[in-house]
């Protein structure tokens, strides 16, 4: 922990009282195990536990701000973190931004709303449900709620007992549970409606629109600078002049702009023969990635089914390129996300259109085609410009439809802390909505990521421009 953040947390700790520490611990239950929280008796130990979990870091104090907001310490929020009630209220309205779940927010608000007399009533009505030693006179409402959770009397999706108790003497507070359940039901419906069928695995609780922030999903650590290499293999000029991939240089520039902004060490290699493409990635797999969080590779070329063409028209298997980064071949990336994006067709057929308004005009070219294959390894994602058997399109002046849309969406959605699969689903939606040369294009995502991947934005800038 750096000296500056150590001083910051010390100053905030000194200003907190016992009841506020209890509230902070309650609000953090989804991020720090209950057993560990029970052992914490003073604020400095609490903040240390959050730091160890990666929830408070010098470059990311959003969770600390959120906690102070919930316990109504606006003075500390303003004096130490330069924020305000209004700013935090706006911030937490952004889907997926809040780290305290809607469920825990609800319980905390209920505890805050109840008077001492109300708490006595709750304890009285719980006597048949819980041991009396858990309902002592000095037990706070937060303590009672914790015991109700431990005894499985209340759960995120089952608050019937608490509702039944509150309706007897605090119908206004009971209505807050009704509102929470209505919102939860609505969000679940949206999640089902938008669930991306082309994704082989999607993080639990994260719908296509990021509508369910109340469900906790673990994220990959992204704390190093640089976060990793972003390698671009960009085949532009082939031996046959008719096969020049016009527009691909614009794709390379767009990718470099976005990933340099996202603090990746970005390198582009152009016009490689098949053996050189394999050798280049093999060389990166031999590097030490211990101080990096992630590896990204873009492959922009022609190809055939399951294979990519070098500029010499020789072929290299996609599977062989990806397997360079398996756990055994690249141990320093084991457990870390490895992302591969391929701009190429997967066939020569034109995807038949549906009745949608055409959103692009101009001359488009097609790339010839590999089919998505991926080694049976964890923490790998493969993004393809199109599904099997169909063409994808590239504009000679502005670049490919898929790569340009991906870069645009990352610029737009990374500052909102959208995870990668949410961003790629939005790319699917936008690309799939267009009509190109009378045909359609539908990107594909193949993922066995085990966690959410959220790219960190440098604090000094919120856009890549």
Coordinates of C-alpha atoms in Angstrom, one line a residue:
X1 CA 0.0 0.0 0.0
X2 CA 1.5 3.3 -1.1
X3 CA 2.3 6.0 1.5
X4 CA -0.3 8.4 0.2
X5 CA -3.2 5.9 0.3
X6 CA -2.0 4.7 3.7
X7 CA -2.3 8.2 5.1
X8 CA -5.7 8.7 3.4
X9 CA -7.1 5.5 5.0
X10 CA -5.6 6.4 8.4
X11 CA -7.2 9.8 8.4
X12 CA -10.6 8.3 7.4
X13 CA -10.2 5.5 10.0
X14 CA -9.6 8.1 12.7
X15 CA -12.9 9.8 11.9
X16 CA -15.1 6.7 12.1
X17 CA -17.0 5.5 15.1
X18 CA -18.0 2.0 16.1
X19 CA -21.5 2.0 14.6
X20 CA -20.1 3.2 11.3
X21 CA -17.5 0.4 11.2
X22 CA -20.3 -2.1 11.8
X23 CA -22.2 -0.5 8.8
X24 CA -19.1 -0.7 6.6
X25 CA -18.6 -4.3 7.4
X26 CA -22.2 -5.1 6.7
X27 CA -22.1 -3.3 3.3
X28 CA -18.9 -5.2 2.4
X29 CA -20.1 -8.7 3.1
X30 CA -20.2 -9.7 -0.6
X31 CA -16.5 -8.8 -1.0
X32 CA -14.9 -10.0 2.3
X33 CA -15.7 -13.3 4.0
X34 CA -18.0 -13.0 7.1
X35 CA -15.5 -14.8 9.3
X36 CA -12.8 -12.3 8.5
X37 CA -15.1 -9.4 9.0
X38 CA -16.1 -10.7 12.4
X39 CA -12.5 -10.6 13.6
X40 CA -12.1 -7.0 12.6
X41 CA -12.6 -4.5 15.5
X42 CA -11.2 -1.3 14.1
X43 CA -11.4 0.6 10.8
X44 CA -7.7 0.4 9.8
X45 CA -8.0 -3.4 9.8
X46 CA -11.1 -3.2 7.8
X47 CA -9.5 -1.1 5.1
X48 CA -6.5 -3.4 5.1
X49 CA -8.8 -6.3 4.4
X50 CA -10.4 -4.4 1.5
X51 CA -7.0 -3.5 0.1
X52 CA -5.9 -7.2 0.2
X53 CA -9.1 -8.1 -1.8
X54 CA -8.2 -5.5 -4.4
X55 CA -11.3 -3.4 -3.5
X56 CA -9.3 -0.3 -2.5
X57 CA -6.3 0.6 -4.5
X58 CA -4.4 3.9 -5.0
X59 CA -5.6 4.1 -8.6
X60 CA -9.2 3.0 -7.8
X61 CA -11.0 4.4 -4.8
X62 CA -14.5 4.0 -6.2
X63 CA -15.6 1.4 -3.6
X64 CA -14.3 3.6 -0.7
X65 CA -16.3 6.5 -2.1
X66 CA -19.4 4.3 -2.4
X67 CA -19.1 3.0 1.2
X68 CA -18.8 6.5 2.6
X69 CA -21.8 7.6 0.6
X70 CA -23.9 4.7 2.0
X71 CA -23.1 5.5 5.6
X72 CA -23.8 9.2 5.0
X73 CA -20.3 10.5 5.7
X74 CA -20.4 13.2 3.1
X75 CA -17.9 15.3 5.0
X76 CA -15.2 12.6 4.6
X77 CA -16.3 12.1 1.0
X78 CA -15.8 15.7 0.2
X79 CA -12.7 16.4 2.3
X80 CA -10.6 13.4 1.4
X81 CA -12.0 12.1 -1.9
X82 CA -13.2 15.3 -3.6
X83 CA -16.7 13.9 -4.2
X84 CA -20.2 14.8 -3.1
X85 CA -23.6 13.3 -2.5
X86 CA -24.9 14.5 -5.9
X87 CA -21.9 13.1 -7.8
X88 CA -22.1 9.7 -6.1
X89 CA -25.8 9.5 -6.6
X90 CA -25.3 10.0 -10.4
X91 CA -22.4 7.6 -10.4
X92 CA -24.3 4.8 -8.8
X93 CA -27.2 5.2 -11.3
X94 CA -24.9 3.8 -14.0
X95 CA -25.7 0.1 -14.4
X96 CA -23.0 -2.2 -13.0
X97 CA -21.2 0.7 -11.2
X98 CA -22.4 0.0 -7.7
X99 CA -20.3 -2.7 -5.8
X100 CA -22.8 -2.9 -2.9
X101 CA -25.6 -5.1 -4.2
X102 CA -29.2 -3.9 -4.4
X103 CA -30.0 -6.6 -1.8
X104 CA -27.5 -5.3 0.7
X105 CA -28.4 -1.7 0.1
X106 CA -32.0 -2.7 0.8
X107 CA -31.2 -4.4 4.2
X108 CA -29.0 -1.5 5.2
X109 CA -31.7 1.1 4.4
X110 CA -34.3 -1.0 6.4
X111 CA -31.9 -1.0 9.4
X112 CA -31.5 2.8 9.1
X113 CA -35.2 3.4 8.8
X114 CA -36.3 1.4 11.9
X115 CA -36.6 3.1 15.3
X116 CA -35.4 1.5 18.5
X117 CA -39.0 0.6 19.3
X118 CA -39.3 -1.0 15.8
X119 CA -36.2 -3.1 16.4
X120 CA -37.7 -4.4 19.7
X121 CA -40.8 -5.4 17.7
X122 CA -38.7 -7.2 15.1
X123 CA -36.9 -9.1 17.9
X124 CA -40.2 -10.1 19.6
X125 CA -41.7 -11.4 16.4
X126 CA -38.5 -13.4 15.6
X127 CA -38.5 -15.3 18.9
X128 CA -39.9 -18.5 17.3
X129 CA -37.4 -18.3 14.4
X130 CA -34.1 -17.6 16.2
X131 CA -32.4 -18.4 19.5
X132 CA -33.0 -15.8 22.2
X133 CA -29.3 -15.2 22.7
X134 CA -29.2 -13.8 19.2
X135 CA -32.0 -11.3 20.1
X136 CA -30.5 -9.6 23.1
X137 CA -31.6 -6.0 23.9
X138 CA -28.2 -4.5 22.8
X139 CA -28.2 -6.3 19.4
X140 CA -28.5 -3.7 16.6
X141 CA -30.8 -4.2 13.6
X142 CA -27.8 -4.9 11.4
X143 CA -26.8 -7.7 13.8
X144 CA -30.3 -9.1 13.7
X145 CA -30.3 -9.0 9.9
X146 CA -27.0 -10.8 9.8
X147 CA -28.3 -13.5 12.1
X148 CA -31.4 -13.9 9.9
X149 CA -29.1 -14.4 7.0
X150 CA -27.0 -17.0 8.8
X151 CA -30.1 -18.9 9.7
X152 CA -31.4 -18.6 6.2
X153 CA -34.5 -16.8 7.3
X154 CA -33.9 -14.2 4.7
X155 CA -32.1 -14.5 1.3
X156 CA -31.6 -12.4 -1.7
X157 CA -34.5 -14.0 -3.4
X158 CA -36.6 -14.8 -0.3
X159 CA -37.6 -11.9 2.0
X160 CA -41.0 -13.2 2.9
X161 CA -40.4 -13.5 6.6
X162 CA -39.1 -10.0 6.9
X163 CA -42.0 -8.6 4.8
X164 CA -44.5 -10.4 7.1
X165 CA -42.9 -8.9 10.2
X166 CA -42.7 -5.3 8.8
X167 CA -46.2 -5.2 7.5
X168 CA -47.5 -5.4 11.0
X169 CA -46.1 -2.1 12.2
X170 CA -44.0 -0.4 9.4
X171 CA -45.9 -0.9 6.1
X172 CA -43.9 2.0 4.6
X173 CA -40.6 0.0 5.1
X174 CA -42.3 -3.2 3.8
X175 CA -43.0 -1.3 0.6
X176 CA -39.3 -0.9 0.0
X177 CA -39.0 -4.7 -0.2
X178 CA -41.9 -4.8 -2.6
X179 CA -40.1 -2.3 -4.8
X180 CA -36.9 -4.3 -4.6
X181 CA -38.6 -7.5 -5.7
X182 CA -40.4 -5.8 -8.6
X183 CA -37.1 -4.3 -9.8
X184 CA -35.4 -7.7 -9.5
X185 CA -38.1 -9.4 -11.4
X186 CA -37.9 -6.8 -14.2
X187 CA -34.1 -7.1 -14.4
X188 CA -34.4 -10.9 -14.6
X189 CA -36.8 -10.5 -17.5
X190 CA -34.5 -8.2 -19.3
X191 CA -31.6 -10.6 -18.7
X192 CA -33.5 -13.4 -20.3
X193 CA -34.6 -11.2 -23.2
X194 CA -31.1 -10.0 -24.0
X195 CA -29.1 -13.2 -23.2
X196 CA -26.6 -13.6 -26.1
X197 CA -27.1 -16.9 -27.8
X198 CA -23.7 -16.8 -29.6
X199 CA -21.7 -16.7 -26.4
X200 CA -20.6 -20.0 -25.1
X201 CA -20.4 -18.8 -21.5
X202 CA -21.7 -15.6 -19.9
X203 CA -20.9 -14.4 -16.3
X204 CA -23.6 -15.2 -13.8
X205 CA -25.7 -12.2 -13.1
X206 CA -24.5 -10.0 -16.0
X207 CA -27.1 -9.6 -18.7
X208 CA -26.4 -8.2 -22.1
X209 CA -27.3 -4.7 -20.9
X210 CA -25.5 -5.1 -17.5
X211 CA -28.9 -4.7 -15.8
X212 CA -28.3 -6.9 -12.7
X213 CA -25.5 -5.3 -10.7
X214 CA -26.9 -6.9 -7.5
X215 CA -25.3 -10.2 -8.3
X216 CA -21.7 -10.5 -7.4
X217 CA -19.3 -11.8 -10.1
X218 CA -15.6 -12.1 -9.5
X219 CA -13.4 -10.0 -11.8
X220 CA -9.9 -10.6 -13.1
X221 CA -7.2 -8.5 -11.5
X222 CA -6.2 -5.6 -13.7
X223 CA -3.7 -3.5 -11.7
X224 CA -0.4 -3.5 -13.5
X225 CA 0.9 -0.9 -16.0
X226 CA 1.1 -2.0 -18.6
X227 CA -1.6 -4.6 -18.2
X228 CA 0.0 -6.7 -20.9
X229 CA 0.9 -7.0 -24.5
X230 CA -1.6 -6.2 -27.3
X231 CA -0.1 -7.9 -30.4
X232 CA -1.5 -7.1 -33.8
X233 CA -0.7 -9.5 -36.8
X234 CA -1.9 -7.4 -39.7
X235 CA -1.5 -8.9 -43.2
X236 CA -2.0 -6.1 -45.7
X237 CA -0.1 -6.8 -48.9
X238 CA -0.1 -10.4 -50.3
X239 CA 2.0 -11.7 -53.2
X240 CA -1.0 -11.4 -55.5
X241 CA -1.9 -7.6 -55.8
X242 CA -5.6 -8.5 -56.1
X243 CA -5.5 -9.8 -52.5
X244 CA -4.4 -6.6 -50.9
X245 CA -6.5 -6.0 -47.8
X246 CA -7.4 -2.4 -48.2
X247 CA -8.6 -0.8 -45.0
X248 CA -6.7 -3.1 -42.7
X249 CA -4.1 -0.4 -41.8
X250 CA -7.0 1.7 -40.5
X251 CA -8.0 -1.3 -38.3
X252 CA -4.5 -1.6 -37.0
X253 CA -4.4 2.1 -36.0
X254 CA -7.9 1.9 -34.3
X255 CA -6.8 -1.1 -32.2
X256 CA -3.5 0.6 -31.3
X257 CA -5.3 3.8 -30.2
X258 CA -7.7 1.9 -28.0
X259 CA -5.3 -0.5 -26.3
X260 CA -2.6 2.1 -25.7
X261 CA -5.3 4.2 -24.0
X262 CA -6.2 1.1 -21.9
X263 CA -2.5 0.9 -20.9
X264 CA -1.3 -2.1 -22.9
X265 CA 2.1 -2.4 -24.6
X266 CA 0.8 -2.4 -28.2
X267 CA 2.9 -3.8 -31.1
X268 CA 1.9 -4.3 -34.7
X269 CA 3.6 -6.8 -37.0
X270 CA 2.7 -6.5 -40.7
X271 CA 2.8 -8.7 -43.7
X272 CA 3.9 -12.0 -42.2
X273 CA 4.3 -15.3 -43.8
X274 CA 2.5 -18.2 -42.1
X275 CA 5.6 -19.5 -40.3
X276 CA 6.4 -16.0 -39.2
X277 CA 3.0 -15.5 -37.7
X278 CA 3.4 -18.7 -35.6
X279 CA 7.0 -17.8 -34.7
X280 CA 6.0 -14.3 -33.6
X281 CA 3.3 -15.6 -31.2
X282 CA 5.5 -18.4 -30.0
X283 CA 8.1 -15.7 -29.0
X284 CA 5.5 -13.8 -27.0
X285 CA 4.4 -17.0 -25.3
X286 CA 8.0 -17.4 -24.0
X287 CA 8.1 -14.0 -22.4
X288 CA 7.7 -13.5 -18.7
X289 CA 4.1 -12.2 -18.1
X290 CA 4.4 -12.4 -14.3
X291 CA 4.0 -8.6 -13.9
X292 CA 1.2 -8.4 -16.4
X293 CA -2.6 -9.1 -16.1
X294 CA -3.6 -10.1 -19.6
X295 CA -2.6 -10.9 -23.2
X296 CA -4.4 -9.6 -26.3
X297 CA -3.9 -10.6 -29.9
X298 CA -5.6 -9.3 -33.1
X299 CA -5.1 -11.3 -36.3
X300 CA -6.2 -9.5 -39.4
X301 CA -5.8 -11.6 -42.6
X302 CA -7.3 -13.8 -45.2
X303 CA -7.9 -17.5 -44.3
X304 CA -9.7 -20.7 -44.8
X305 CA -11.6 -23.0 -42.6
X306 CA -9.7 -23.4 -39.3
X307 CA -6.7 -21.7 -40.7
X308 CA -5.2 -18.2 -41.3
X309 CA -3.2 -17.3 -44.5
X310 CA 0.2 -15.8 -44.4
X311 CA 1.1 -13.3 -47.1
X312 CA 2.8 -16.3 -48.8
X313 CA -0.6 -18.1 -48.9
X314 CA 0.7 -20.8 -46.6
X315 CA -1.7 -21.7 -43.8
X316 CA -1.4 -21.8 -40.1
X317 CA -3.9 -23.4 -37.8
X318 CA -5.8 -21.1 -35.4
X319 CA -5.6 -23.8 -32.8
X320 CA -1.8 -23.9 -33.0
X321 CA -1.6 -20.1 -32.6
X322 CA -3.8 -20.2 -29.5
X323 CA -2.2 -23.2 -28.0
X324 CA 1.1 -21.3 -27.7
X325 CA -0.5 -19.7 -24.7
X326 CA -1.8 -22.8 -22.9
X327 CA -0.9 -23.1 -19.2
X328 CA 1.9 -25.5 -20.0
X329 CA 3.4 -23.5 -22.8
X330 CA 3.0 -20.1 -21.1
X331 CA 2.9 -20.6 -17.3
X332 CA 3.2 -16.9 -16.5
X333 CA -0.2 -16.3 -18.1
X334 CA -1.9 -19.3 -16.4
X335 CA -5.2 -18.0 -14.8
X336 CA -5.0 -14.7 -16.6
X337 CA -7.3 -13.7 -19.5
X338 CA -6.0 -14.4 -23.1
X339 CA -8.0 -12.6 -25.8
X340 CA -7.8 -13.3 -29.5
X341 CA -9.8 -11.4 -32.1
X342 CA -9.8 -12.6 -35.7
X343 CA -11.0 -10.4 -38.7
X344 CA -11.7 -12.9 -41.5
X345 CA -14.6 -14.6 -43.1
X346 CA -15.6 -18.1 -42.2
X347 CA -17.0 -19.0 -45.6
X348 CA -18.0 -17.5 -48.9
X349 CA -21.7 -17.3 -48.5
X350 CA -23.5 -14.0 -48.0
X351 CA -25.5 -14.0 -44.8
X352 CA -29.2 -13.5 -45.8
X353 CA -30.7 -10.2 -44.6
X354 CA -33.8 -9.6 -42.5
X355 CA -35.9 -6.5 -42.8
X356 CA -33.8 -3.8 -41.1
X357 CA -32.7 -0.4 -42.3
X358 CA -29.4 -0.4 -44.0
X359 CA -26.9 1.6 -41.9
X360 CA -23.8 1.5 -44.2
X361 CA -23.3 2.5 -47.8
X362 CA -20.2 2.2 -50.0
X363 CA -17.9 -0.4 -51.4
X364 CA -17.1 -3.4 -49.2
X365 CA -14.7 -6.2 -49.5
X366 CA -14.8 -9.7 -48.0
X367 CA -12.0 -11.6 -46.2
X368 CA -11.7 -15.3 -46.7
X369 CA -12.2 -17.5 -43.9
X370 CA -11.3 -19.5 -40.8
X371 CA -13.8 -21.3 -38.5
X372 CA -13.6 -20.6 -34.8
X373 CA -11.7 -23.3 -32.9
X374 CA -10.3 -23.0 -29.5
X375 CA -8.1 -25.2 -27.3
X376 CA -9.6 -26.7 -24.2
X377 CA -8.0 -24.2 -21.9
X378 CA -9.5 -21.8 -19.4
X379 CA -9.3 -18.0 -19.3
X380 CA -9.4 -17.7 -23.1
X381 CA -11.7 -15.7 -25.3
X382 CA -11.9 -15.8 -29.1
X383 CA -13.8 -13.1 -30.9
X384 CA -14.6 -13.8 -34.6
X385 CA -15.9 -11.3 -37.1
X386 CA -18.6 -13.7 -38.3
X387 CA -20.3 -17.0 -37.6
X388 CA -19.4 -20.2 -39.6
X389 CA -19.9 -20.3 -43.4
X390 CA -20.4 -16.6 -43.9
X391 CA -18.5 -13.6 -45.1
X392 CA -17.5 -10.5 -43.1
X393 CA -16.9 -7.1 -44.6
X394 CA -14.2 -4.5 -44.8
X395 CA -14.4 -1.0 -46.1
X396 CA -11.2 0.0 -48.0
X397 CA -11.4 3.6 -46.7
X398 CA -12.4 3.1 -43.1
X399 CA -11.5 -0.5 -42.1
X400 CA -13.5 -3.6 -41.2
X401 CA -17.1 -3.4 -39.9
X402 CA -16.2 -5.7 -36.9
X403 CA -12.9 -4.2 -35.8
X404 CA -14.1 -0.6 -36.1
X405 CA -17.3 -1.3 -34.2
X406 CA -15.3 -3.2 -31.5
X407 CA -12.9 -0.2 -31.0
X408 CA -15.7 2.3 -30.9
X409 CA -17.7 0.3 -28.3
X410 CA -14.6 -0.2 -26.1
X411 CA -14.0 3.6 -26.1
X412 CA -17.6 4.2 -25.2
X413 CA -18.3 1.4 -22.7
X414 CA -14.9 0.8 -20.9
X415 CA -15.3 4.1 -18.9
X416 CA -18.7 2.8 -17.7
X417 CA -16.9 -0.3 -16.4
X418 CA -18.8 -2.6 -18.7
X419 CA -17.2 -6.1 -18.8
X420 CA -15.7 -7.4 -22.0
X421 CA -18.6 -9.9 -22.8
X422 CA -21.1 -7.1 -22.4
X423 CA -19.1 -5.0 -24.8
X424 CA -18.8 -7.8 -27.3
X425 CA -22.6 -8.5 -27.1
X426 CA -23.2 -4.8 -27.9
X427 CA -20.8 -5.3 -30.9
X428 CA -22.9 -8.3 -32.0
X429 CA -26.1 -6.2 -31.7
X430 CA -24.8 -3.3 -33.8
X431 CA -23.0 -5.3 -36.5
X432 CA -25.9 -7.7 -36.7
X433 CA -28.3 -4.8 -37.3
X434 CA -26.6 -3.6 -40.5
X435 CA -27.0 -4.7 -44.1
X436 CA -23.7 -4.8 -46.1
X437 CA -23.7 -5.4 -49.9
X438 CA -27.2 -6.8 -49.5
X439 CA -26.1 -9.3 -46.8
X440 CA -25.8 -9.5 -43.1
X441 CA -22.8 -10.1 -40.7
X442 CA -23.1 -11.7 -37.3
X443 CA -19.9 -11.8 -35.1
X444 CA -19.3 -14.7 -32.8
X445 CA -17.8 -15.0 -29.3
X446 CA -16.3 -18.2 -27.9
X447 CA -15.4 -17.8 -24.3
X448 CA -14.2 -19.9 -21.4
X449 CA -13.3 -16.9 -19.2
X450 CA -14.0 -17.8 -15.6
X451 CA -14.4 -14.2 -14.4
X452 CA -15.5 -10.8 -15.6
X453 CA -12.9 -8.8 -17.5
X454 CA -13.3 -5.1 -16.9
X455 CA -10.6 -2.9 -18.4
X456 CA -9.3 -0.2 -16.1
X457 CA -9.4 3.4 -17.3
X458 CA -6.5 5.7 -16.3
X459 CA -7.9 8.2 -13.7
X460 CA -6.5 11.1 -15.6
X461 CA -8.6 10.4 -18.6
X462 CA -12.1 9.1 -19.3
X463 CA -11.9 8.7 -23.1
X464 CA -9.4 7.6 -25.6
X465 CA -9.6 10.8 -27.5

